[in-house]
């Protein structure tokens, strides 16, 4: 099976040249039931549940869905849902371009939960914070229905208010570490995203950032509690998992695409890090889809 990569234009009722989408979750499902199956997006996703339960699988990690569950997702992540019939909440899609273009002086990646792809995409909100966010989401839905002057401005500013409120309750070590470390970690991950299939040496990334490998390790240990090697390996294996479940390529082709010298090295590394074989992993994901 080939898993799709959805764009905002794949959904009805988009705004601002297919750069923005807002809906209640129940209404969203009525027209877009296909989102329950495994897929990726090329946009940012924000979803907040106010009723119902289920499981949200993001990059092969299962998160319980409950009242107050909020998920923040970045482009490229693979996910699927198993949700109860009474599920309700809010869902927003938006592109980096529309956010960065509107605000100009800040980028979407500056928010703590987007500073690292390693961050937990799940937050469970308190009743007080849930009520506050519900107010903002309802204002967004009202604005969507009323084509009034400055609608775009209000919708994007309401989205920004929501992201600010999420940041204020986001419990992460990343918030209390030296802000310069944040910038360096993001720089490392940007380089890693561009080169991880070709360059696997920690020294390569330290040299590219004009810092010592010791300092880069200090940054990753301080924020992520992982070595640079750990971060590189986890990124490779995450992409390996995505390619494995897509079942479009053989192990040899996947190992070659990820830049491994041999399929056996990829298979051994996968087993060592994940505790199961590549075949067992594919079967496990397949069983979860049934």
Coordinates of C-alpha atoms in Angstrom, one line a residue:
X1 CA 0.0 0.0 0.0
X2 CA 1.2 3.5 -0.8
X3 CA 0.4 6.0 2.0
X4 CA -0.7 9.4 0.8
X5 CA 0.9 12.8 1.6
X6 CA -2.0 15.2 1.9
X7 CA -1.9 18.9 1.0
X8 CA -4.4 21.5 2.4
X9 CA -6.1 21.7 -1.0
X10 CA -7.1 18.0 -0.6
X11 CA -9.7 19.2 2.0
X12 CA -12.9 21.2 1.3
X13 CA -13.5 24.7 2.6
X14 CA -9.9 25.9 2.6
X15 CA -8.9 29.6 2.9
X16 CA -6.2 31.9 1.7
X17 CA -5.1 30.1 -1.5
X18 CA -5.1 26.7 0.2
X19 CA -2.9 27.8 3.1
X20 CA -5.4 27.6 6.0
X21 CA -8.3 25.3 7.1
X22 CA -10.5 25.3 10.3
X23 CA -13.4 23.1 11.2
X24 CA -15.0 21.3 14.1
X25 CA -13.7 17.7 14.3
X26 CA -17.1 16.1 13.8
X27 CA -17.8 18.1 10.7
X28 CA -14.3 17.5 9.4
X29 CA -14.8 13.7 9.6
X30 CA -18.1 13.9 7.7
X31 CA -16.4 14.9 4.6
X32 CA -12.9 13.6 5.2
X33 CA -13.2 10.1 6.7
X34 CA -10.0 9.1 4.8
X35 CA -7.9 10.9 7.5
X36 CA -8.4 7.9 9.8
X37 CA -6.0 5.8 7.7
X38 CA -2.2 6.1 7.9
X39 CA -1.0 9.2 6.0
X40 CA 1.3 12.2 6.1
X41 CA 0.8 16.0 5.5
X42 CA 2.9 18.7 4.0
X43 CA 1.5 21.3 6.5
X44 CA 1.2 22.0 10.2
X45 CA -1.7 20.5 12.1
X46 CA -3.4 21.5 15.3
X47 CA -6.2 19.3 16.8
X48 CA -8.0 19.7 20.1
X49 CA -10.5 17.1 21.5
X50 CA -13.4 18.2 23.7
X51 CA -15.3 14.9 23.7
X52 CA -14.9 11.2 23.0
X53 CA -11.9 9.0 23.1
X54 CA -9.6 6.8 21.0
X55 CA -6.0 6.4 19.9
X56 CA -3.8 8.7 17.9
X57 CA -0.8 7.1 16.3
X58 CA 2.0 9.5 15.4
X59 CA 5.2 8.2 13.9
X60 CA 4.4 4.7 15.3
X61 CA 3.8 5.9 18.9
X62 CA 0.3 5.6 20.2
X63 CA -1.2 8.4 22.3
X64 CA -4.6 8.1 24.1
X65 CA -7.3 10.5 22.9
X66 CA -9.4 12.0 25.7
X67 CA -11.2 15.2 26.6
X68 CA -8.5 17.9 26.7
X69 CA -6.1 16.1 24.4
X70 CA -4.3 18.5 22.1
X71 CA -1.9 17.5 19.4
X72 CA 0.6 19.7 17.5
X73 CA 2.1 18.1 14.4
X74 CA 4.8 19.2 11.9
X75 CA 4.9 18.5 8.2
X76 CA 6.1 15.0 7.2
X77 CA 4.9 13.1 10.3
X78 CA 3.0 9.9 9.7
X79 CA -0.2 9.3 11.7
X80 CA -3.6 7.6 11.9
X81 CA -6.6 7.6 14.2
X82 CA -9.0 5.2 15.9
X83 CA -11.7 7.3 17.4
X84 CA -15.1 6.8 19.2
X85 CA -18.4 7.7 17.4
X86 CA -19.0 10.7 19.8
X87 CA -15.6 12.3 19.0
X88 CA -15.7 16.1 18.9
X89 CA -13.2 19.0 19.0
X90 CA -11.5 21.4 16.6
X91 CA -8.9 20.9 13.8
X92 CA -6.8 23.5 12.1
X93 CA -4.3 23.2 9.1
X94 CA -1.9 25.9 8.2
X95 CA 1.2 26.4 6.1
X96 CA 4.5 27.8 7.3
X97 CA 4.3 30.3 4.5
X98 CA 1.1 32.0 5.5
X99 CA 2.2 32.2 9.2
X100 CA 5.7 33.5 8.5
X101 CA 4.5 35.9 5.7
X102 CA 1.9 37.4 7.9
X103 CA 4.1 38.0 11.0
X104 CA 7.4 38.6 9.2
X105 CA 9.3 39.2 12.4
X106 CA 8.8 35.6 13.7
X107 CA 8.8 32.1 12.3
X108 CA 6.4 29.3 13.3
X109 CA 9.5 27.2 14.3
X110 CA 10.1 29.6 17.2
X111 CA 7.4 28.0 19.3
X112 CA 8.8 25.5 21.8
X113 CA 6.8 22.5 20.6
X114 CA 8.2 23.0 17.1
X115 CA 11.8 23.7 18.1
X116 CA 12.7 20.0 17.8
X117 CA 11.1 17.1 15.9
X118 CA 12.0 15.1 19.0
X119 CA 9.4 16.9 21.1
X120 CA 6.2 15.2 22.4
X121 CA 3.4 16.2 20.0
X122 CA 0.7 15.6 22.8
X123 CA -0.4 17.9 25.5
X124 CA -3.3 17.2 27.9
X125 CA -4.9 20.5 29.0
X126 CA -6.4 21.4 32.3
X127 CA -10.1 22.3 32.4
X128 CA -9.3 25.9 32.8
X129 CA -6.9 26.0 29.8
X130 CA -9.4 23.9 27.7
X131 CA -12.1 26.5 28.3
X132 CA -9.8 29.3 27.2
X133 CA -8.8 27.4 24.0
X134 CA -12.4 26.5 23.2
X135 CA -13.2 30.2 23.3
X136 CA -10.5 30.9 20.7
X137 CA -11.4 28.0 18.5
X138 CA -15.1 29.0 18.6
X139 CA -14.1 32.5 17.6
X140 CA -12.2 31.1 14.7
X141 CA -15.2 29.0 13.5
X142 CA -17.4 32.1 13.8
X143 CA -15.0 34.1 11.8
X144 CA -14.8 31.4 9.2
X145 CA -18.5 31.6 8.6
X146 CA -18.7 35.4 8.4
X147 CA -16.9 36.9 5.4
X148 CA -16.1 40.2 7.0
X149 CA -13.3 42.7 6.6
X150 CA -9.9 41.6 8.0
X151 CA -11.1 38.0 8.3
X152 CA -7.6 36.7 7.3
X153 CA -6.0 38.9 9.9
X154 CA -8.3 37.8 12.7
X155 CA -8.0 34.1 11.9
X156 CA -4.3 34.1 11.9
X157 CA -4.1 36.2 15.0
X158 CA -6.5 33.9 16.8
X159 CA -4.3 31.0 15.7
X160 CA -1.3 32.8 17.1
X161 CA -3.1 33.4 20.4
X162 CA -3.8 29.6 20.6
X163 CA -0.1 28.8 19.9
X164 CA 1.0 31.3 22.6
X165 CA -1.4 29.7 25.2
X166 CA -0.1 26.2 24.3
X167 CA 3.5 27.5 24.8
X168 CA 2.6 28.8 28.2
X169 CA 1.4 25.3 29.4
X170 CA 3.9 23.3 27.4
X171 CA 6.0 21.4 30.0
X172 CA 9.3 20.7 28.4
X173 CA 12.9 21.0 29.4
X174 CA 13.5 22.9 26.3
X175 CA 11.9 26.0 27.9
X176 CA 14.5 26.3 30.7
X177 CA 17.7 25.6 28.7
X178 CA 19.9 28.4 27.4
X179 CA 18.0 30.0 24.4
X180 CA 21.2 29.9 22.3
X181 CA 21.1 26.1 22.7
X182 CA 17.6 26.1 21.2
X183 CA 18.9 27.9 18.1
X184 CA 21.8 25.6 17.8
X185 CA 19.6 22.5 18.1
X186 CA 17.3 23.8 15.4
X187 CA 20.3 24.5 13.2
X188 CA 21.6 21.0 13.7
X189 CA 18.2 19.5 12.9
X190 CA 17.9 21.6 9.8
X191 CA 21.2 20.4 8.6
X192 CA 20.3 16.8 9.6
X193 CA 17.1 16.9 7.7
X194 CA 18.9 17.9 4.6
X195 CA 21.8 15.5 4.8
X196 CA 21.0 12.5 7.1
X197 CA 20.7 10.1 4.2
X198 CA 24.3 11.0 3.0
X199 CA 26.1 12.2 6.1
X200 CA 26.0 10.1 9.3
X201 CA 29.1 11.3 11.0
X202 CA 28.5 13.6 14.1
X203 CA 31.6 15.5 13.3
X204 CA 30.2 16.5 9.9
X205 CA 27.3 18.4 11.6
X206 CA 29.6 20.0 14.2
X207 CA 31.9 21.2 11.5
X208 CA 29.1 22.5 9.4
X209 CA 27.9 24.5 12.4
X210 CA 31.4 25.7 13.2
X211 CA 31.4 24.3 16.7
X212 CA 33.2 21.4 18.3
X213 CA 31.5 18.0 18.5
X214 CA 31.9 18.2 22.3
X215 CA 29.8 21.3 22.4
X216 CA 27.2 19.9 20.0
X217 CA 26.9 16.8 22.2
X218 CA 26.5 19.1 25.2
X219 CA 23.5 20.8 23.4
X220 CA 21.8 17.6 22.5
X221 CA 22.4 16.1 26.0
X222 CA 21.1 19.3 27.7
X223 CA 17.9 19.5 25.7
X224 CA 17.1 16.0 24.5
X225 CA 19.2 13.9 26.9
X226 CA 20.7 12.2 23.8
X227 CA 24.0 12.2 22.0
X228 CA 24.5 13.5 18.5
X229 CA 24.9 9.9 17.3
X230 CA 21.5 9.0 19.0
X231 CA 19.8 11.9 17.2
X232 CA 21.2 10.9 13.8
X233 CA 20.4 7.2 14.3
X234 CA 16.8 8.0 15.4
X235 CA 16.2 10.2 12.4
X236 CA 17.4 7.4 10.1
X237 CA 15.3 4.8 11.7
X238 CA 12.2 6.9 11.8
X239 CA 12.5 7.4 8.0
X240 CA 13.2 3.7 7.8
X241 CA 10.0 2.9 9.6
X242 CA 8.0 5.2 7.3
X243 CA 9.5 3.5 4.2
X244 CA 9.0 0.0 5.7
X245 CA 5.2 0.5 6.3
X246 CA 4.7 2.1 2.9
X247 CA 5.8 -1.3 1.5
X248 CA 6.8 0.2 -1.8
X249 CA 10.5 -0.8 -1.5
X250 CA 12.5 -3.9 -0.6
X251 CA 14.9 -3.9 2.4
X252 CA 17.8 -3.5 -0.1
X253 CA 16.1 -0.4 -1.7
X254 CA 15.3 1.1 1.7
X255 CA 18.9 0.6 3.0
X256 CA 20.2 2.1 -0.2
X257 CA 17.9 5.1 0.0
X258 CA 19.0 5.8 3.6
X259 CA 22.7 5.6 2.6
X260 CA 23.6 2.4 4.5
X261 CA 26.6 0.5 3.1
X262 CA 24.6 -2.8 3.2
X263 CA 21.1 -4.0 4.0
X264 CA 22.5 -6.2 6.8
X265 CA 23.8 -3.1 8.6
X266 CA 20.4 -1.5 8.4
X267 CA 18.7 -4.7 9.6
X268 CA 21.1 -5.1 12.5
X269 CA 20.9 -1.5 13.6
X270 CA 17.1 -1.6 13.5
X271 CA 17.0 -4.7 15.6
X272 CA 19.5 -3.3 18.1
X273 CA 17.6 0.0 18.5
X274 CA 14.0 -1.1 18.2
X275 CA 14.2 -4.6 19.9
X276 CA 12.4 -6.2 17.0
X277 CA 13.2 -7.1 13.4
X278 CA 12.1 -5.1 10.4
X279 CA 9.6 -7.8 9.5
X280 CA 8.2 -7.9 13.0
X281 CA 7.8 -4.1 12.9
X282 CA 5.8 -4.2 9.6
X283 CA 3.6 -7.0 11.0
X284 CA 3.0 -5.0 14.2
X285 CA 1.9 -1.9 12.3
X286 CA -0.3 -4.0 10.0
X287 CA -2.0 -5.6 13.0
X288 CA -2.8 -2.2 14.4
X289 CA -4.5 -1.2 11.1
X290 CA -6.9 -4.2 11.2

